Short mmCIF file of C-alpha atoms in Angstrom, two decimals:
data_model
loop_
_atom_site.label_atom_id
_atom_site.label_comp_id
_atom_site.label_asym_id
_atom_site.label_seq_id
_atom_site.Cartn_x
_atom_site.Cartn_y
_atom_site.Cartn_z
CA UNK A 1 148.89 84.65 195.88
CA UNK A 2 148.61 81.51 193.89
CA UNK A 3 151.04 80.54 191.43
CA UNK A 4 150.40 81.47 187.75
CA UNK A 5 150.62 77.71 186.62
CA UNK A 6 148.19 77.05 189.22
CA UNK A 7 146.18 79.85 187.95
CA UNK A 8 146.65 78.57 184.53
CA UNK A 9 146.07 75.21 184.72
CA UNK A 10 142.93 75.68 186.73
CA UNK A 11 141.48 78.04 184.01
CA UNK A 12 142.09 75.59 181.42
CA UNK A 13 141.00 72.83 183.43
CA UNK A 14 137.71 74.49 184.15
CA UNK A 15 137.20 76.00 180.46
CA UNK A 16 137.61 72.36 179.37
CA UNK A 17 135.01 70.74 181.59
CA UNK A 18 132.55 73.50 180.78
CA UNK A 19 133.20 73.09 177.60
CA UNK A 20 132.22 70.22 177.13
CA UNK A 21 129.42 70.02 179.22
CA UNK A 22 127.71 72.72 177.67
CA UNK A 23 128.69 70.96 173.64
CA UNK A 24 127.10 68.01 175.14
CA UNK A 25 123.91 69.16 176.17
CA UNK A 26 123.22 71.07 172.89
CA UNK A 27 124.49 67.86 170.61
CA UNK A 28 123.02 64.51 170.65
CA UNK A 29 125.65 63.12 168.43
CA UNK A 30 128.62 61.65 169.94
CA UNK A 31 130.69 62.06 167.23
CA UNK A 32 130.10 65.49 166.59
CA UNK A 33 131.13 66.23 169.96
CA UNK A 34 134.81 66.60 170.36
CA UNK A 35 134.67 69.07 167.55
CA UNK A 36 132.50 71.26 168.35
CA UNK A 37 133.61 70.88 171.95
CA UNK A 38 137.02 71.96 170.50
CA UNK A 39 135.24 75.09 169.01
CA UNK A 40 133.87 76.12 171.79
CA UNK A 41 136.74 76.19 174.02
CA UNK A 42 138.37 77.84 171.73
CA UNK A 43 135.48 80.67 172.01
CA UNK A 44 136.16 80.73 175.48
CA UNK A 45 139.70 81.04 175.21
CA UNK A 46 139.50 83.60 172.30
CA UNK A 47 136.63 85.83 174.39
CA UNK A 48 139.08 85.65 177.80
CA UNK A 49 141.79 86.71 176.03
CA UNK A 50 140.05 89.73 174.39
CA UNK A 51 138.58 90.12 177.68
CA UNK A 52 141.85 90.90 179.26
CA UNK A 53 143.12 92.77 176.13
CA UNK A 54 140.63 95.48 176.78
CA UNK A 55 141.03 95.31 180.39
CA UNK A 56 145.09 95.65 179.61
CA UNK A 57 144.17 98.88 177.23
CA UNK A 58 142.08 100.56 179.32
CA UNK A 59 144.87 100.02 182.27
CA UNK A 60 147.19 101.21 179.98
CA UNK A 61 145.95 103.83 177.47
CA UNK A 62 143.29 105.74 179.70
CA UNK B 1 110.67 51.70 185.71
CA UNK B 2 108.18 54.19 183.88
CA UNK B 3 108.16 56.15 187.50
CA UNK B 4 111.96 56.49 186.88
CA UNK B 5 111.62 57.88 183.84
CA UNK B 6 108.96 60.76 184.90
CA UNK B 7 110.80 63.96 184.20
CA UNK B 8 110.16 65.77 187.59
CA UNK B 9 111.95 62.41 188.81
CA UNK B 10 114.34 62.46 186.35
CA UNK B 11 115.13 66.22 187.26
CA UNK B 12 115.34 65.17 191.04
CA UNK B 13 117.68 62.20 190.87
CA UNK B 14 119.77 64.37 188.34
CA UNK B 15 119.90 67.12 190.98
CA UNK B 16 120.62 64.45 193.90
CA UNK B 17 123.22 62.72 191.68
CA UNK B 18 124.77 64.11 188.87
CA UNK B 19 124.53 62.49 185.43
CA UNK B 20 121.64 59.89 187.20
CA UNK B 21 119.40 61.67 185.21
CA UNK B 22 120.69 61.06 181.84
CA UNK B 23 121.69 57.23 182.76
CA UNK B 24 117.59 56.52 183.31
CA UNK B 25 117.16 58.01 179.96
CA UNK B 26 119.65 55.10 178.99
CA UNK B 27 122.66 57.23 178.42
CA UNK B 28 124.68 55.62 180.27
CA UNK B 29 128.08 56.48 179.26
CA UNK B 30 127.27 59.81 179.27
CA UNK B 31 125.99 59.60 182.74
CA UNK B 32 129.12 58.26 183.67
CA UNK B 33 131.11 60.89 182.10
CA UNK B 34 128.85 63.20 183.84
CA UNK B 35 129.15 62.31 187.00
CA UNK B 36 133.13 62.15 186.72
CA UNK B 37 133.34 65.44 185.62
CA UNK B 38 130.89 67.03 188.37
CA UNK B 39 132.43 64.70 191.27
CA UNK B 40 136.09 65.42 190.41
CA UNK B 41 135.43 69.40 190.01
CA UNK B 42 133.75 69.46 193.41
CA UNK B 43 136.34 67.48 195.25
CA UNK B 44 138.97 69.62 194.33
CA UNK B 45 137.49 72.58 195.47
CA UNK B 46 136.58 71.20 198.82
CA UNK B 47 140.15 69.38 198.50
CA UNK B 48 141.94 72.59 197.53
CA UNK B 49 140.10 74.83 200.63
CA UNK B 50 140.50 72.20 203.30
CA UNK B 51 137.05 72.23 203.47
CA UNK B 52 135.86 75.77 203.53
CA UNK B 53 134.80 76.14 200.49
CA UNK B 54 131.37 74.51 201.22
CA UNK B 55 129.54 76.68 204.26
CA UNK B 56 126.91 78.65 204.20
CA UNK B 57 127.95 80.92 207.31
CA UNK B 58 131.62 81.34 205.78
CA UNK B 59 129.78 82.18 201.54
CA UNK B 60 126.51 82.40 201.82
CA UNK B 61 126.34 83.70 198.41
CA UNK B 62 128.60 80.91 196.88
CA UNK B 63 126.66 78.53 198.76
CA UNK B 64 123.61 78.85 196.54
CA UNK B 65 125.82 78.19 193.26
CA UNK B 66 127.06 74.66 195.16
CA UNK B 67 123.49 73.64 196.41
CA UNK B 68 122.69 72.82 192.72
CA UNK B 69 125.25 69.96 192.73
CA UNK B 70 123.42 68.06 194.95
CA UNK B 71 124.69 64.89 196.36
CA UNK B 72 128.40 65.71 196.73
CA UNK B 73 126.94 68.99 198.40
CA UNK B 74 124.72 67.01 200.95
CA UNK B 75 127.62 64.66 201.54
CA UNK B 76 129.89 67.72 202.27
CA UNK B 77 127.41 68.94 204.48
CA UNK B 78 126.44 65.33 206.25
CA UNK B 79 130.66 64.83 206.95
CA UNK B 80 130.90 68.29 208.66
CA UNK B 81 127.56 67.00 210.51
CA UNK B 82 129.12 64.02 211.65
CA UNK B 83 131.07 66.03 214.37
CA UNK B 84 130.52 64.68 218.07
CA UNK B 85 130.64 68.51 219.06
CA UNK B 86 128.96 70.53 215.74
CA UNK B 87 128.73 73.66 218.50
CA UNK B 88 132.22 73.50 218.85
CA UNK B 89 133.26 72.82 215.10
CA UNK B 90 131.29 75.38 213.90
CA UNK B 91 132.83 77.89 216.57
CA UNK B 92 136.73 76.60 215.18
CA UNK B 93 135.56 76.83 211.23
CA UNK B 94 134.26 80.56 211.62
CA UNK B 95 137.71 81.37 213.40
CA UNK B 96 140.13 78.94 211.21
CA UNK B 97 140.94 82.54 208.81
CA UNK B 98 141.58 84.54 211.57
CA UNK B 99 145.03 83.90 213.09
CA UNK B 100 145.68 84.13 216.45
CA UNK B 101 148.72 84.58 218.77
CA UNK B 102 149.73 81.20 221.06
CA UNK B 103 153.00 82.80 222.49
CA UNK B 104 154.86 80.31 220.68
CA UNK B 105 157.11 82.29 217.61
CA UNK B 106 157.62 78.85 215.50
CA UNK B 107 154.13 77.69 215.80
CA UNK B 108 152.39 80.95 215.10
CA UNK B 109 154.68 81.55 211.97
CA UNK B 110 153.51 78.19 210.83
CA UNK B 111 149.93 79.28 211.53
CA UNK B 112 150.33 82.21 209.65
CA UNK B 113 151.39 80.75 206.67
CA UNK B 114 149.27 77.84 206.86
CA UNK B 115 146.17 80.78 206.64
CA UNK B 116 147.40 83.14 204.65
CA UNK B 117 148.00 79.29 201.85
CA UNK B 118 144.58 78.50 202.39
CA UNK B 119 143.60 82.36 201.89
CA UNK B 120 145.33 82.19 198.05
CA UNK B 121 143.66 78.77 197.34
CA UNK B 122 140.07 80.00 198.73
CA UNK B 123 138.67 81.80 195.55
CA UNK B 124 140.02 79.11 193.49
CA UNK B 125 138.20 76.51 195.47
CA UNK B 126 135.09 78.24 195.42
CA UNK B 127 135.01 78.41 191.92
CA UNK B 128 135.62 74.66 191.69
CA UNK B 129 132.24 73.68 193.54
CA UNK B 130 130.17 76.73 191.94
CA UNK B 131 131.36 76.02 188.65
CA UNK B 132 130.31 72.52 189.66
CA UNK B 133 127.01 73.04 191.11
CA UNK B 134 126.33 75.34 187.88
CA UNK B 135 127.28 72.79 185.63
CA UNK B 136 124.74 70.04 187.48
CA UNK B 137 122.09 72.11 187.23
CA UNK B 138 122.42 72.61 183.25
CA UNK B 139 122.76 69.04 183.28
CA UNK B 140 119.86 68.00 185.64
CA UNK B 141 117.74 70.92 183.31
CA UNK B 142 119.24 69.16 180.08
CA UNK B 143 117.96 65.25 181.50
CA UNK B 144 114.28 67.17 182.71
CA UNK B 145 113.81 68.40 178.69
CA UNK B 146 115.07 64.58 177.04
CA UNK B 147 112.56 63.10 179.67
CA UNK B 148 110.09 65.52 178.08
CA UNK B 149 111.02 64.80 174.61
CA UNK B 150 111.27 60.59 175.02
CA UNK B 151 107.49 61.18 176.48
CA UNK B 152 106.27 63.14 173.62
CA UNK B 153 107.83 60.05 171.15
CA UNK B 154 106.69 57.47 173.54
CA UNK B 155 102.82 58.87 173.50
CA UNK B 156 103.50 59.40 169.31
CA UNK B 157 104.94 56.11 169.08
CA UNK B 158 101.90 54.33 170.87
CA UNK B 159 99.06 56.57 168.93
CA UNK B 160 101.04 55.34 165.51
CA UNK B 161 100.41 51.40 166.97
CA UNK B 162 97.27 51.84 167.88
CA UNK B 163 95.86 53.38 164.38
CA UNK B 164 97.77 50.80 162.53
CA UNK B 165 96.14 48.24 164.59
CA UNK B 166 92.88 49.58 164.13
CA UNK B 167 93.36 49.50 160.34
CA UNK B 168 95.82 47.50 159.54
CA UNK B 169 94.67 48.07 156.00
CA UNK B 170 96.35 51.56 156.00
CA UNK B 171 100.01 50.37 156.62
CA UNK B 172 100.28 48.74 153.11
#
């Protein structure tokens, strides 16, 4: 099994990268980019989490 | 230099080296960046994997997701090639996850753990180089539609010369 920080820090790692990557393709503007590179991450982080909420509820409550 | 900047090139060299594509198109930071980010995902999944995450015997399926990264996949696939016995390699690299007994209690232990380490970091590597080859090929499909686009302005911008030289009347 892999550590959790390993597990952690490769999630954010890779979140980050794709991130970006997929801001930059959609915005020609490099200024506009770290924001709404920022927002996106943060929709990945935010859909992951709710992800595993459900996940966690159905584990728990069904 | 025109050839460079045809977009079935331009998607080709983007494929074959990542953020290439976008550099022709004269974004060359961003090809930079690009490339960075591709190269330094895929390295440490082959890095993290001792190698295994790139074969096509060993993840056939995952193997498809890292062809679209292109060069660092063909250089992956060039170093295992550069074996003076590929026969035998290949033989070793299908076994290397299954342990086997030597006799010897301290060096079988050692094996042991040495697999069962590379076991825990194989999914993680494999998502490394998909994740990378995935990304390359948004970015080599990204490069394809501005080479599309800087045509279109290119052919616009050289009808809009060519009727204002033909009456240069009409520009004032």
């Amino acid at each position: 099994v892999i550590p959790a920080w390993l597990w952690f820090g490769s999630f954010v790692h890779l979140a980050l990268v794709a991130a970006f990557i997929c801001t930059a393709v959609k915005e020609d503007e490099d200024a506009h980019l770290p924001a709404r590179g920022a927002g996106f991450l943060f929709m990945i982080g935010g859909g992951t989490a709710l992800f595993c909420g459900i996940v966690w509820a159905v584990q728990r409550f069904l | 230099v025109s050839f460079l900047r045809a977009p079935i090139v331009v998607l080709a060299l983007a494929w074959l080296v990542p953020g290439l594509g976008h550099a022709l198109l004269g974004q060359r930071w961003r090809g930079a960046v690009y490339f960075v980010l591709i190269a330094h995902l895929f390295a440490i999944g082959v890095a993290l994997t001792d190698g295994h995450a790139v074969d096509r015997r060993e993840h056939p399926v995952a193997f498809y997701a890292q062809v679209p990264a292109g060069g660092p996949t063909l250089a992956k696939l060039a170093w295992d090639g550069r074996s003076p016995s590929p026969a035998a390699l290949g033989a070793a690299r299908r076994t290397a996850l299954v342990p086997y007994e030597t006799g010897d209690a301290a060096n079988d232990d050692v094996q042991r753990r040495g697999i069962e380490s590379l076991v825990a970091r194989l999914d993680l590597g494999l998502l490394y180089t998909m994740i990378a080859g995935l990304l390359n090929f948004l970015l080599a499909v990204d490069a394809f539609e501005r080479a599309i686009r800087r045509g279109q302005e290119d052919e616009r911008a050289a009808l809009a010369a060519d009727g204002s030289a033909a009456s240069p009347g009409a520009a004032s």
